[in-house]
Coordinates of C-alpha atoms in Angstrom, one line a residue:
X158 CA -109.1 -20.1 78.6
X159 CA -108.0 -23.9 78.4
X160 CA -104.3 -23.9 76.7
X161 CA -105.4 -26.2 74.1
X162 CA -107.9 -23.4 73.0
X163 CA -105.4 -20.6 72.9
X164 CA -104.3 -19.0 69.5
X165 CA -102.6 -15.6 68.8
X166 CA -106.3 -14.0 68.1
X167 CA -106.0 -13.7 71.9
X168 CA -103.7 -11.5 72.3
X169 CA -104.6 -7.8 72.3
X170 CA -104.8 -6.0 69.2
X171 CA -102.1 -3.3 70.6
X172 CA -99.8 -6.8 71.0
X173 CA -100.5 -8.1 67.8
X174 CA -99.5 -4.9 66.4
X175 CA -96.7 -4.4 68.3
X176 CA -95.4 -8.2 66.8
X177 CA -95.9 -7.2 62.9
X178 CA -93.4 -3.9 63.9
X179 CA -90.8 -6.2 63.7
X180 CA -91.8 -8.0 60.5
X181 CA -90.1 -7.4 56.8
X182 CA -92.2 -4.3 55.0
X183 CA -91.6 -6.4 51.9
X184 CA -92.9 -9.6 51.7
X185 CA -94.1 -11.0 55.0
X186 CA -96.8 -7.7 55.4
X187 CA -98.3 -9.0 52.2
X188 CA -98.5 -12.9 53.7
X189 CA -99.9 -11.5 56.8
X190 CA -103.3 -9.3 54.6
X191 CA -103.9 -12.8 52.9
X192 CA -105.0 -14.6 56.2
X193 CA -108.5 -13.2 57.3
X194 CA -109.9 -9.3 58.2
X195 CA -108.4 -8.9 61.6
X196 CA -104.9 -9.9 60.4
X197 CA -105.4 -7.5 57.4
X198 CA -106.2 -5.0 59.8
X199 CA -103.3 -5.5 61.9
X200 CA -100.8 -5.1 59.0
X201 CA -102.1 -2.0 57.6
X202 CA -102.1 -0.4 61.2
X203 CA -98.3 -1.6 61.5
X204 CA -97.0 -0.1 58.0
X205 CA -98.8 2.9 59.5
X206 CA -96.7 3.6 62.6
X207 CA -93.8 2.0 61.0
X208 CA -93.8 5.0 58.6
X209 CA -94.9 7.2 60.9
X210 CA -92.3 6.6 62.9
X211 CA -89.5 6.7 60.4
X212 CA -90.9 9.9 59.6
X213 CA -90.5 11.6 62.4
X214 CA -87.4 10.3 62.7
X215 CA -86.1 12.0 59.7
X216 CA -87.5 15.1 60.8
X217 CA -86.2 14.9 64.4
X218 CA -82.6 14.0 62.8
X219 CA -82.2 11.1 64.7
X220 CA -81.7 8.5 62.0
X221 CA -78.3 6.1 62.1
X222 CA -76.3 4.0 60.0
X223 CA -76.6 0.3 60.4
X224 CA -74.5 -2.4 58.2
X225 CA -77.3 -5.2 57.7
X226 CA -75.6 -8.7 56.6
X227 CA -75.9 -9.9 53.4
X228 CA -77.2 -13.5 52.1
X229 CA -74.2 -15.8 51.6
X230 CA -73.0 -16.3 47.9
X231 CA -72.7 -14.0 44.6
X232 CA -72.7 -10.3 44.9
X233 CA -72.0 -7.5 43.2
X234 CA -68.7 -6.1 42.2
X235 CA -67.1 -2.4 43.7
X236 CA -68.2 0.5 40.7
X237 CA -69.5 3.8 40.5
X238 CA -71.3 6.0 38.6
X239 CA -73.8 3.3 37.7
X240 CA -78.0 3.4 37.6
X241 CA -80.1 2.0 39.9
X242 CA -84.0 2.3 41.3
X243 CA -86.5 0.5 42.9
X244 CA -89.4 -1.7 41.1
X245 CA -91.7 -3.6 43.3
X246 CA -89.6 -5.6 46.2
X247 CA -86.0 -5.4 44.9
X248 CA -83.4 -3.1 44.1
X249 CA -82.0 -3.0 40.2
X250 CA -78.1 -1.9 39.9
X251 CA -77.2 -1.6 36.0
X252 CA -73.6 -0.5 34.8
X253 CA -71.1 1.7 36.1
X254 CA -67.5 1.8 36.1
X255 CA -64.2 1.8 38.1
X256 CA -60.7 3.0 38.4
X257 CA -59.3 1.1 36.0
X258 CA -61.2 2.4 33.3
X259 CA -63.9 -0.5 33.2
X260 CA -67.5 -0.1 32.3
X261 CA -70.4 -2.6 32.8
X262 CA -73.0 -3.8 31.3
X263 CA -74.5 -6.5 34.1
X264 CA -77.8 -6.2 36.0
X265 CA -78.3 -7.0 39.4
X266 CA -81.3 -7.3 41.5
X267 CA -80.9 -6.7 45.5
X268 CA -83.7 -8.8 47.4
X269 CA -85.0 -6.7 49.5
X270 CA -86.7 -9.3 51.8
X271 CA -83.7 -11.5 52.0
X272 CA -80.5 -8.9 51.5
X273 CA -79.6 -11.5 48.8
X274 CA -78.1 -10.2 45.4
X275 CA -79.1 -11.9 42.3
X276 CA -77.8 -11.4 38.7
X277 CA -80.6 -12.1 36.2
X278 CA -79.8 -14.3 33.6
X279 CA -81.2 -12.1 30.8
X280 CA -82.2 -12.5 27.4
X281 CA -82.7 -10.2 24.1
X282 CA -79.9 -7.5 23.0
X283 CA -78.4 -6.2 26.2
X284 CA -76.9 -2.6 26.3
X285 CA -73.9 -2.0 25.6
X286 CA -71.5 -1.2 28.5
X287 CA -71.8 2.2 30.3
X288 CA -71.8 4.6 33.1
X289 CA -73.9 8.1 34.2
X290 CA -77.0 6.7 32.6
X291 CA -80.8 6.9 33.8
X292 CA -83.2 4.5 34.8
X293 CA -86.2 4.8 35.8
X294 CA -89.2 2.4 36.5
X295 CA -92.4 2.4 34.5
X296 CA -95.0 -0.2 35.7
X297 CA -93.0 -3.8 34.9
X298 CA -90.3 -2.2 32.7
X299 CA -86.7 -0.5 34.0
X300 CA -86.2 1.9 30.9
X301 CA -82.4 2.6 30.2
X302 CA -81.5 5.7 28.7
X303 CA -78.2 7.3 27.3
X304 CA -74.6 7.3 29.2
X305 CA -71.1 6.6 28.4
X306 CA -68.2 4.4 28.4
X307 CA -64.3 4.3 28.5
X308 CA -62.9 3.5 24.8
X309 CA -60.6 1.1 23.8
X310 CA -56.9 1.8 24.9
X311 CA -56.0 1.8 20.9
X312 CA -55.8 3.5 18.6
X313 CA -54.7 6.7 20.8
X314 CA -56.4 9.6 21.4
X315 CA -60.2 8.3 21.3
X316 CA -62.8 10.5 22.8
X317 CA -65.5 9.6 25.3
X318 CA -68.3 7.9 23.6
X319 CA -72.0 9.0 24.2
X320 CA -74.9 6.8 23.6
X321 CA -78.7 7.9 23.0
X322 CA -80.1 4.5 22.9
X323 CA -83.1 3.4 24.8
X324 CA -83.5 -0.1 26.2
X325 CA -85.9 -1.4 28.1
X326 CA -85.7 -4.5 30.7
X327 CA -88.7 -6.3 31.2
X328 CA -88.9 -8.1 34.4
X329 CA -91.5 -10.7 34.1
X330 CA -90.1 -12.0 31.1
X331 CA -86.5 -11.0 31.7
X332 CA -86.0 -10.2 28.4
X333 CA -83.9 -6.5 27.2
X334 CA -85.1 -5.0 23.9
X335 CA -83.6 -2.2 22.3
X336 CA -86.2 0.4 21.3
X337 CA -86.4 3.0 18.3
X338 CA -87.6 6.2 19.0
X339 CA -88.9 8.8 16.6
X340 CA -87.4 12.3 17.7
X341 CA -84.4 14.2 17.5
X342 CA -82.9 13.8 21.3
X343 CA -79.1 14.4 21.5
X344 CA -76.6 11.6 23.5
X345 CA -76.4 12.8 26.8
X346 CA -74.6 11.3 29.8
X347 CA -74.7 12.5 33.7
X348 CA -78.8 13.3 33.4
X349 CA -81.3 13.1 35.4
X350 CA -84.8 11.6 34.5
X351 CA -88.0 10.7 36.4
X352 CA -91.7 9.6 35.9
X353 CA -94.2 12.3 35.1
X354 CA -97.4 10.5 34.4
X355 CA -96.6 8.8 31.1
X356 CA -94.2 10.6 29.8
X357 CA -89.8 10.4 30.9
X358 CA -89.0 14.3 31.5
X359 CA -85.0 14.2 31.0
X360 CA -83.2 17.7 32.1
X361 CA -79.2 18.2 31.6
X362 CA -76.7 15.9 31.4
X363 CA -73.5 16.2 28.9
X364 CA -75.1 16.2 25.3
X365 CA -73.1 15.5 21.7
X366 CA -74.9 16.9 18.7
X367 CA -72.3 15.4 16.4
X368 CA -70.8 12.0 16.9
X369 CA -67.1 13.1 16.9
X370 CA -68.3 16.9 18.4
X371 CA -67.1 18.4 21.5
X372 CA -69.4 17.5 24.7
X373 CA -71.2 20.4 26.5
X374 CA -73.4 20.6 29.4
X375 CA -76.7 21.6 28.5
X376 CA -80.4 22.9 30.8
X377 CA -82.8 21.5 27.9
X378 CA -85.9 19.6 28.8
X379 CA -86.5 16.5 26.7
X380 CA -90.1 14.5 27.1
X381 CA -90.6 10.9 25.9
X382 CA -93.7 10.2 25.5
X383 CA -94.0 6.0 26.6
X384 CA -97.5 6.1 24.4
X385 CA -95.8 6.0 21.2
X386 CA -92.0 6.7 22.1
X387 CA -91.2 9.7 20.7
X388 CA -88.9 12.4 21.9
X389 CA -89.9 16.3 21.7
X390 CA -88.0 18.8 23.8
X391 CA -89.8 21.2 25.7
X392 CA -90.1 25.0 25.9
X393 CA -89.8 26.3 29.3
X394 CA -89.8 29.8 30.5
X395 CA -86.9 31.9 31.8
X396 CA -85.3 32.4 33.8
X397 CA -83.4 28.8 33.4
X398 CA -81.1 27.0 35.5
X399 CA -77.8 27.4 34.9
X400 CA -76.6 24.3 32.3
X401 CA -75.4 21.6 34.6
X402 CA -74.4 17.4 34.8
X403 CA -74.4 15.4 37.6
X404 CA -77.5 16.7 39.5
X405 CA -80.2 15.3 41.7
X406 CA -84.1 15.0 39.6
X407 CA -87.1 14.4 42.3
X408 CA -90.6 13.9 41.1
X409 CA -92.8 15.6 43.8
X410 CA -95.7 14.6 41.9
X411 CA -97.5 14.1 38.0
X412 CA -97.0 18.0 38.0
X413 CA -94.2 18.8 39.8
X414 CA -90.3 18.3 39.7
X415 CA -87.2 19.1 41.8
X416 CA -83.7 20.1 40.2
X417 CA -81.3 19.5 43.2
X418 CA -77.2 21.0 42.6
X419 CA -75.0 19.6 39.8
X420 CA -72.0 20.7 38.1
X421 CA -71.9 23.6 35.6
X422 CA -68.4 23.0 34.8
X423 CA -64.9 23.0 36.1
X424 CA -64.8 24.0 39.5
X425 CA -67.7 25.2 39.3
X426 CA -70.6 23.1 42.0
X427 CA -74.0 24.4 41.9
X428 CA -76.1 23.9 44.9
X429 CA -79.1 25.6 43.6
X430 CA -82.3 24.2 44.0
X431 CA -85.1 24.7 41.1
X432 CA -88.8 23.5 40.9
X433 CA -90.2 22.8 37.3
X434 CA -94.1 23.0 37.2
X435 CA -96.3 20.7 34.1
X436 CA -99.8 23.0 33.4
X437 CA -102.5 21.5 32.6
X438 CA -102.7 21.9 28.9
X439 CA -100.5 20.4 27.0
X440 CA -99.6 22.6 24.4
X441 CA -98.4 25.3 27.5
X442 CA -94.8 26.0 28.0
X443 CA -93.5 24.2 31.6
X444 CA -92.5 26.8 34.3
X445 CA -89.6 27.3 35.9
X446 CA -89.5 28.5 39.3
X447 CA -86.0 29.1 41.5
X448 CA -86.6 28.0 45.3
X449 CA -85.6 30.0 47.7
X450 CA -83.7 28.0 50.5
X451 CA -83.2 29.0 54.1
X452 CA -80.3 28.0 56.6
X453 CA -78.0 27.5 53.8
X454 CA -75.5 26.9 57.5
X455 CA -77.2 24.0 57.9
X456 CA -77.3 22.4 53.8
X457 CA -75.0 20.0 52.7
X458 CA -71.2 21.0 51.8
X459 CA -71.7 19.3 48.3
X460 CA -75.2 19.0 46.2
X461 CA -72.8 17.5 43.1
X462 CA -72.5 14.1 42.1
X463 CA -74.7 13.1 45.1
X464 CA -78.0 11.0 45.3
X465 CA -81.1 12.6 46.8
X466 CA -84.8 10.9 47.4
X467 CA -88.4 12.1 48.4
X468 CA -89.1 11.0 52.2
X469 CA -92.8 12.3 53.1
X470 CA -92.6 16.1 52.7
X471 CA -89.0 16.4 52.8
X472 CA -85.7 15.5 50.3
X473 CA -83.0 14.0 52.0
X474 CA -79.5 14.3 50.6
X475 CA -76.4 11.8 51.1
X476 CA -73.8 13.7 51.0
X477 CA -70.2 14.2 53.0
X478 CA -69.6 15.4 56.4
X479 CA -69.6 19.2 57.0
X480 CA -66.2 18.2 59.1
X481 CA -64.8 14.9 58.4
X482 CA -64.3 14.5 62.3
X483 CA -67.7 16.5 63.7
X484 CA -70.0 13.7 65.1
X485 CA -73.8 15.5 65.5
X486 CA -74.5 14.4 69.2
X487 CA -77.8 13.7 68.6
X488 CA -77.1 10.2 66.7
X489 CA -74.6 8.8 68.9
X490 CA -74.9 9.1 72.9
X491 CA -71.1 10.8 74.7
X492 CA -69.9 7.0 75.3
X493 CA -70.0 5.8 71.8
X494 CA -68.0 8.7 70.4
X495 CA -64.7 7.5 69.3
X496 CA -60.9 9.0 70.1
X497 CA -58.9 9.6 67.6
X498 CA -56.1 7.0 67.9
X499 CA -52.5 7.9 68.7
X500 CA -50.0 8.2 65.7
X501 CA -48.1 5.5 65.0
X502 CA -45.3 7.0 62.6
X503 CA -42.1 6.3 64.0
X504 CA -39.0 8.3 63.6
X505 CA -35.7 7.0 64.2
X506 CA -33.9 8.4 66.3
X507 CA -30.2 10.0 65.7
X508 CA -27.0 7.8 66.2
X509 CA -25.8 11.0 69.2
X510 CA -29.4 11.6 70.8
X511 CA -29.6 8.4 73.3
X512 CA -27.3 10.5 75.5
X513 CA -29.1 13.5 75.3
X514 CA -32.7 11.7 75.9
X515 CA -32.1 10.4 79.2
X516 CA -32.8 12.6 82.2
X517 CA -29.3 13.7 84.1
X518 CA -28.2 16.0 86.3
X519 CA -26.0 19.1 85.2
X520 CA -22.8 17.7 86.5
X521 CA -23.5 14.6 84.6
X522 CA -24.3 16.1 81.3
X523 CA -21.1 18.7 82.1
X524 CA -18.9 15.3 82.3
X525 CA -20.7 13.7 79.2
X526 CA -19.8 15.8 76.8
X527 CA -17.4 15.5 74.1
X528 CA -14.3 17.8 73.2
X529 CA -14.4 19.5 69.9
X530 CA -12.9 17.4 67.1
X531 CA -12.0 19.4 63.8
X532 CA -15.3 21.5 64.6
X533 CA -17.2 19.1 63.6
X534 CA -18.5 17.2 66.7
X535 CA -18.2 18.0 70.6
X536 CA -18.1 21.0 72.7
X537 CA -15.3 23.7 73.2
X538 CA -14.3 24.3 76.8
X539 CA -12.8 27.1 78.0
X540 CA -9.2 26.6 79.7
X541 CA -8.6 27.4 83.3
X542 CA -6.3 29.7 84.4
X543 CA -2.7 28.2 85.1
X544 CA -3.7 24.8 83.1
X545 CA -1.9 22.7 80.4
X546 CA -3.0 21.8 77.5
X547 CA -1.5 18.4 78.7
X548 CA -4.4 18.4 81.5
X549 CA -6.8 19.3 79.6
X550 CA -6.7 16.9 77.3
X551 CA -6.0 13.7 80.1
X552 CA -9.1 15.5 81.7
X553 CA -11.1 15.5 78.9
X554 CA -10.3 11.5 77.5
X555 CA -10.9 10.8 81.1
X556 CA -14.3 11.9 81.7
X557 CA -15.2 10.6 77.8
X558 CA -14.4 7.1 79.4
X559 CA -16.2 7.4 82.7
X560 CA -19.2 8.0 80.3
X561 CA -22.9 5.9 81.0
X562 CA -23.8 5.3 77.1
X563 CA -22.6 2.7 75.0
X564 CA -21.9 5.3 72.5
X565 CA -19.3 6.9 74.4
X566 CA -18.3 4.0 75.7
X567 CA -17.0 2.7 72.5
X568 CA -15.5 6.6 71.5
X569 CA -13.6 6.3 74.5
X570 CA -11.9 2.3 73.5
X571 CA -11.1 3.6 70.2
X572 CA -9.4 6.8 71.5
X573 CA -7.5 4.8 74.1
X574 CA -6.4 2.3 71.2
X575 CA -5.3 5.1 69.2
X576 CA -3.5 7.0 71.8
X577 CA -1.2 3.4 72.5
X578 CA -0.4 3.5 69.2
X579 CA 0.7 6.6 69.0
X580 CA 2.7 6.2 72.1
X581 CA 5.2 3.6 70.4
X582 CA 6.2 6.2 67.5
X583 CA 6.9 9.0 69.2
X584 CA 10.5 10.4 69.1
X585 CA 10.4 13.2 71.8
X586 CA 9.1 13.4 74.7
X587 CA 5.3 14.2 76.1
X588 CA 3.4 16.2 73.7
X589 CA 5.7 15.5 71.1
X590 CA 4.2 15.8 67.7
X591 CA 3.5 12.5 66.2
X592 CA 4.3 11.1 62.7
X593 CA 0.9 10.3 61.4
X594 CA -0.9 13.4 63.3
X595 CA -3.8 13.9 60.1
X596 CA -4.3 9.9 59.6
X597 CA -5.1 9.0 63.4
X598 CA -7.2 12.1 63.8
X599 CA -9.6 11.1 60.5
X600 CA -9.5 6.9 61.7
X601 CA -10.6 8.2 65.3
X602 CA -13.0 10.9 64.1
X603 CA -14.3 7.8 61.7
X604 CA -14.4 5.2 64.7
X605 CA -16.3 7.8 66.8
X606 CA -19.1 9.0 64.5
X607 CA -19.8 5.9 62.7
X608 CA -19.6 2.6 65.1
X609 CA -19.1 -0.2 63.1
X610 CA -20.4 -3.8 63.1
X611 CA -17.1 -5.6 64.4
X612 CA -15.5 -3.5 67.3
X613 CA -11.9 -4.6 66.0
X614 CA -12.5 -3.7 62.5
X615 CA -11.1 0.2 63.1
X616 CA -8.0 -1.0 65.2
X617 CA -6.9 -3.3 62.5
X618 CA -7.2 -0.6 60.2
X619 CA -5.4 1.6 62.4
X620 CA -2.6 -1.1 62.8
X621 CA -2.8 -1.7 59.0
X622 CA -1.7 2.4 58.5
X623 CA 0.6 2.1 61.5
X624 CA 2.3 -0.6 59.5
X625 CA 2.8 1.3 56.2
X626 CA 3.9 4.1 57.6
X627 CA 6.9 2.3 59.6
X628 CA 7.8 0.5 55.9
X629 CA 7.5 4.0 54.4
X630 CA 10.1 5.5 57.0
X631 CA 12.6 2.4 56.6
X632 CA 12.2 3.1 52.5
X633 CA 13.7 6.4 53.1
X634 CA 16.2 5.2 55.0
X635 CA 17.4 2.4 52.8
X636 CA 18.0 5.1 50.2
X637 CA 19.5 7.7 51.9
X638 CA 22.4 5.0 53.1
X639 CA 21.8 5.0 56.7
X640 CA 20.5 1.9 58.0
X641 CA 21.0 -1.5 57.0
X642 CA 18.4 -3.4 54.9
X643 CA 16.0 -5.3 56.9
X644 CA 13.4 -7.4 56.3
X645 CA 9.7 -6.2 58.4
X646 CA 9.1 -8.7 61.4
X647 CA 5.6 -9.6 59.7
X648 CA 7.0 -10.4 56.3
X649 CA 9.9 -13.3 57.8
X650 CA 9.4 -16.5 57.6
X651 CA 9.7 -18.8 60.5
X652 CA 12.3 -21.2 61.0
X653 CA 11.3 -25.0 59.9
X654 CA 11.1 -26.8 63.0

């Protein structure tokens, strides 16, 4: 073949397939039908193995989470509790709430072709806003049913309020209209509805007879009929499930549902799984039908308050982790799994435990240690036979000052300050008792627990006490008579020079 000539018809029909794989399932397989037989051909072979591989890949377990990036520009706030489904190429997101006790009443449309999020610009009377409602798609309509939203902080003391209105969103002509509906159906919140056919089957959900009644869950079955929009509830057969809010609701088929968990109440998570059959003729009562569900090891650890969705001949649940830090080694291979990272909480350590932290010898850590000081602090030593207490003492203020640590360092300056001092006032001789024996033990005791910012700051204080105690003694002098009156060497003034 001449290069001029050449055109992708050449290639193999395994590559050509192989080349609309990695195509968008949305949009560019419905460009690629348009453009003659073969091509036509080629796409509906690709959806093929594309599902059929996703498939199996559900079934094998062997799915993984990937973050795709989204289109640059407006996107959708953070909420919960809000409605969404799928009509045609895009994903709708109505309502929802948050954590500040905000509802909404915006719609958003997810492109699903180009990741890009769009708010429609709607027209007609929008609904009002809410949370826990359903929504479901019915050919070019979204049909918005029930929920509830936070009331207004005053006055005090409001209850939740529950809605029963039915709006329905029209996407060609983006327009919402507000529908009446003949029929007796309660407000109900946390539901569940799906398609069957032409008719909205709604089970459970939080239902208010009266508008200032108490709320209570509820297992009715509640049909609208699309054909003429009116409600009827339905008699089923018994057993029933157990009244729940906040379950999962999967159509199977036109004759066939699936009632997935839920909440019956406080502390009480169902994870029950019930199938509800439609007969044939119409005027029968619907059947229910409890399913009986093996390796209950291997379910999910929560069926409440989680979404679930029909792939092939399987439901798949999103729920939370059996064990928030179990991996299943199947979706990720040994080199990817992560380490939990090292704690970074730091504690501080004591003012006394540098010392004690570094690694020394036990002759070392024999001469580091402190004497006992009003049993508070230090170690008692027992005296040797035919010692002083004189020795003992030089002995132990010696090896305090021989010490490696700042710490003791600094102990040992302020003890050697203090013992100067005290040197000056004594009257006797050696081991004399001296006359401020409770104030110098408290400053040094002070100086050697607490080390303060300036290093002189104790001294002068010391000096400072020194100092009143001398004008104290010379007070008591001066009245008993016995020496003359003298003025204190700090307090003269100097000669004018």
């Amino acid at each position: 073949l001449k290069m001029g000539t050449a055109c992708i018809d050449d290639l193999p029909d395994v590559v050509i397939e192989y080349i609309f794989c990695y195509l968008s399932p949305y949009r560019d397989f419905k460009s690629c039908q348009l453009v003659n037989k073969a091509w036509y051909a080629h796409a509906q072979e690709a959806v093929r193995k594309i599902r059929r591989d996703f498939l199996n890949a559900v079934s094998m377990q062997s799915v993984a989470w990937s973050r795709k990036p989204m289109e640059p520009g407006p996107t959708i706030s953070k909420r919960y509790s809000h409605s969404a489904c799928i009509l045609g190429d895009s994903m709708y997101v109505f309502g929802g709430c948050t954590t500040a006790n905000t509802t909404f009443n915006d719609l958003w449309r997810l492109d699903l072709a180009t990741r890009r999020w769009i708010r429609p610009l709607t027209m007609g009377t929008y609904p009002p806003p809410k949370a826990c409602a359903s929504l479901v798609a019915y050919k070019e309509n979204l049909l918005l049913f029930g929920g509830w939203t936070h009331t207004s902080p005053y006055p005090l003391h409001q209850t939740w309020r529950i809605f029963r209105h039915l709006h329905v969103y029209n996407s060609t002509a983006n327009r919402w209209t507000q529908v009446s509906t003949v029929g007796g159906c309660p407000s109900m919140a946390g539901h569940s509805a799906t398609m069957q056919g032409t008719l909205m089957a709604v089970f459970g959900g939080l239902h208010c007879v009266n508008p200032v009644g108490p709320f209570s869950s509820s297992n009715d079955v509640w049909v609208l009929d699309l054909q003429t929009y009116m409600w009827s509830k339905q008699n089923t057969t018994t057993p029933k499930p157990w009244p729940r809010y906040g379950h999962s609701q999967i159509s199977l088929d036109e004759k066939h549902m699936l009632i997935v968990g839920g909440c019956g109440g406080p502390n009480m998570l169902l994870n029950d799984v019930w199938l509800l059959e439609i007969p044939d003729e119409p005027n029968r009562s619907w059947i229910w039908k409890e399913v009986t569900v093996t390796n209950r090891e291997c379910a999910a650890p929560q069926l409440s308050f989680h979404p679930a969705c029909k792939v092939g001949d399987r439901v798949v649940v999103l729920s939370k982790a059996q064990r928030a830090y179990a991996t299943p080694s199947g979706l990720h291979p040994a080199g990817m799994l992560r380490v939990r990272p090292p704690s970074r909480t730091w504690v501080p350590p004591r003012p006394d435990a540098q010392s004690r932290s570094r690694p020394s010898s036990s002759h070392q850590q024999a001469q580091q240690r402190e004497t006992c000081v009003n049993g508070t602090r230090g170690v008692l030593k027992r005296p040797l036979e035919g010692s002083s207490p004189s020795s003992l003492s030089s002995s132990s203020s010696g090896s305090s000052s021989s010490g490696a640590c700042p710490s003791d360092a600094a102990r040992a300056g302020t003890s050697a300050a203090g013992s100067s001092s005290g040197e000056e006032d004594e009257e006797g001789s050696e081991g004399g008792p001296s006359r401020l024996p409770k104030k110098t033990a408290l400053s040094r005791e002070e100086a050697g627990s607490r080390p303060s910012v300036k290093p002189n700051a104790r001294q002068n204080r010391q000096r400072q006490l020194e100092l009143l105690d001398r004008m104290e003694q010379r007070l008591k002098a001066l009245r008993a008579g016995d020496v003359q009156r003298e003025v204190p060497a700090p307090l003269r003034r100097r000669p004018a020079t």
